[in-house]
């Protein structure tokens, strides 16, 4: 099974074996080891299959033997989808180390390279503006430092993180709970295309498999398995994200959590992880520095980006950097800025605060609105659909 | 023996003159009613015969033929009883029809001879006045609305006996016994007793209501339960500018046709309609076999308030589309089409998601799909016609107690009136009344910001991801905020405020796409 040519010849059968009903990763591997090659499994007689696989798996195998192996494989091949069985030289080595490692993995785009540093960014789908901002900011810095971002392309944190990595020109890999040719969620069509182009979309499920709730927990173990560390941005106390964390711990991956306010239910999961001993992610630079001292100590930059650790300025303040904006501000604008926080609040709340603090008291609502928008235009303040907060760093 | 008297009928919103021709001739005794009469018009034969009998008049034993001319328009309603009775009396020689060429008769008869109220008197009177009628004999209960039309003599009739009395009397006696009905001058319009001063906090929403009222902009209040959306919406009618005489006649005409006009006469206050969310599309648009004005038309020149807007059936919400665009409702029937005016100000309130707390993720547990479905119930075209989408954010109890004395309705109304005057002056030579009515093509003409304002608007749209679609809405709103401040030029403040009233759209509808 060592020669590339031989591996190539076996590809249609490996793909076939991966799709057999009732045969999981462990059994597929056992069958290949018993028969020598997937092709032999395909050609095996009923008696020999019964002897090795047992009666419960026999029916599935026999039914599958009737399928047109080459045609199915060619269809997939034409769509540019790769199948990497565990013995394939391009099969990610990291996956071989994890318990219950998959028999093979489908890839649309490029498979992740073994030398590449990678961090998974995961979190809630119903995330807050804070979570969205943090995921985006971390992913951008990681991408700039040549660390690839791995996630599940889900709505919320996952998608935002991958979008951020792409925007910063980095590579990112998405692990799906459906076939790699199925874009789920459908609203991430553009993101999906971009990920295929710059990184890759991965799945253990054969192409055309529709998403199903039971497919998602197993795919979470691939996300953590492909990464050196898992960063949780926002998660509720009981969530799928925490399943990924469990998998990561089982696989011996580093776990980082972004601390949140104790009043935010969306940060409960993260804060709880911190209590349990997860690393606190205070800024992307700090996470990268800690990882480079531990997991990546022996990492050789493989040419993707030279001078990997040029953190310099961004290390300072660990995230508490106030955005530099342009333009002069007058006394009134300064007073208004003093009322605002990074957490956006409504005009109503700002008006109430101004009344309470006896700041800008004389200002009527229309003038307050003008003042706010002047600051938005000057880049000091962010407008989030009628809610205003200080512009965040990065 | 032949005679004819004048009356009028209603078709949709239009009134037209009708001549009631009565003929008595020899032949088998019978009572024929011809001229495209509907079933309730045909029944007039029984009501008229018996009412006359009970007033002591016996119909002659002869062939009676009544024709309602023009005979090709379908007649509906019960207002033909009194003119038919009058026509018969003329044929019987009780009075000379030629003396009453400029008199119109309207009214329904009861079997005991009483005259009962009918619908649609006001538009009929207006139409017949144009035809040269100067004296109107109408049911006493309808005298108020009839008298609202200037330059005519209104005579309220209670029974067939009074009718006889009037017809037989000479001019002097008539003047004495039937003085022209004088409409009591409308006193101060009574407020609802609901005042903006009772609303603590929500200053920005109250201000939004003020802007909406001043420019007649459609307003949506989105926000969590218990934030005062309904409370504020209910107070908007009191700050609206009063109706002009022309508007009063227009609105009263619709109410008259719908049979909803009070006996005092005209509608003095702008209508405020708040239908329940179980309302049917027909009730909303108007309809029925014989079309009648629906709620959209009854809200003409007033407010249509839809509380919990996404709870309305999608059919009802889609019905809003055409009227919001064309300001009228069109109903087609096999025997013709009807058009009712429907120029209302839409005020709607809604929660942003099924549980009501989105986008507060600490309290809202709705999935993005749930929220999208909920917000999606309000279709794009309807949403697109709403200029202002404002969030009523939750108010902290602490703020309620600390709130300083809130402004009362009278003070707000004063500003709205001034803004209204400016608009009246600006649009005196155009078909518009309010800024909110300006179509996109006219926005450029009337809502040109100052040079600095233009630049600021561009900067804001860059910094705040404001879509080009929203520009017209923002300019229209800025026109109103400038009017409220008494400025002719649209400056930065006005534009910034207008942008803020567009924020709900970005907050709720743009966020769900993520």
Coordinates of C-alpha atoms in Angstrom, one line a residue, chain A residues 125-128 132 155 187 236 263-266 343 346-349 351-352 355-356 361 365-367 369-370 373-374 376-377 383-388, chain B residues 201-205 207 361-362 364-368 372 391 393 398-399 402 404 456 459-460 463-464 466 492-493 496-497 499-501 503 506-507 514:
Chain A
X125 CA -24.6 30.2 16.3
X126 CA -26.8 32.8 18.0
X127 CA -23.8 34.9 19.0
X128 CA -23.8 38.5 20.2
X132 CA -18.9 38.3 16.4
X155 CA -23.8 30.5 11.3
X187 CA -26.9 31.3 3.3
X236 CA -24.0 28.8 26.4
X263 CA -24.2 38.4 33.2
X264 CA -24.1 37.2 29.6
X265 CA -25.7 33.8 29.2
X266 CA -23.8 33.4 26.0
X343 CA -20.9 47.6 24.6
X346 CA -29.4 52.9 22.3
X347 CA -29.9 56.6 21.8
X348 CA -32.6 56.4 24.5
X349 CA -30.1 55.0 27.0
X351 CA -30.0 60.4 26.5
X352 CA -31.1 59.0 29.9
X355 CA -29.6 63.5 32.0
X356 CA -28.5 61.5 35.0
X361 CA -28.2 68.1 29.7
X365 CA -32.6 64.5 21.2
X366 CA -32.0 65.7 17.6
X367 CA -28.8 67.4 18.6
X369 CA -28.3 62.3 17.4
X370 CA -26.3 64.7 15.3
X373 CA -23.3 60.6 14.0
X374 CA -20.6 63.2 13.9
X376 CA -19.6 57.9 13.8
X377 CA -18.3 59.7 10.8
X383 CA -23.3 52.3 14.8
X384 CA -24.9 49.0 15.3
X385 CA -28.4 49.5 14.0
X386 CA -29.3 52.4 16.3
X387 CA -27.1 51.2 19.1
X388 CA -23.9 53.1 19.6
Chain B
X201 CA -39.0 57.6 29.4
X202 CA -38.9 56.5 25.8
X203 CA -38.1 60.1 24.8
X204 CA -36.7 58.9 21.5
X205 CA -39.8 57.0 20.6
X207 CA -39.9 62.1 19.4
X361 CA -29.3 37.3 23.5
X362 CA -29.5 37.0 27.3
X364 CA -34.1 35.7 23.7
X365 CA -33.9 32.0 23.0
X366 CA -35.4 32.1 19.5
X367 CA -33.3 30.5 16.8
X368 CA -32.2 32.6 13.8
X372 CA -36.3 35.3 10.3
X391 CA -37.0 50.5 18.4
X393 CA -35.9 49.6 23.9
X398 CA -34.9 53.2 37.8
X399 CA -35.2 55.5 34.8
X402 CA -35.9 59.4 37.7
X404 CA -38.1 64.4 34.7
X456 CA -22.5 64.7 5.9
X459 CA -20.2 60.3 5.2
X460 CA -22.9 58.8 7.3
X463 CA -19.7 54.9 8.1
X464 CA -23.0 53.4 9.0
X466 CA -26.8 52.8 5.1
X492 CA -26.8 68.0 9.5
X493 CA -29.0 67.7 12.6
X496 CA -28.6 62.7 11.5
X497 CA -32.0 62.4 13.2
X499 CA -30.8 58.4 9.9
X500 CA -31.6 57.4 13.5
X501 CA -35.2 56.7 12.5
X503 CA -32.0 52.3 12.5
X506 CA -30.7 47.9 10.1
X507 CA -31.0 46.5 13.6
X514 CA -26.1 37.2 9.2

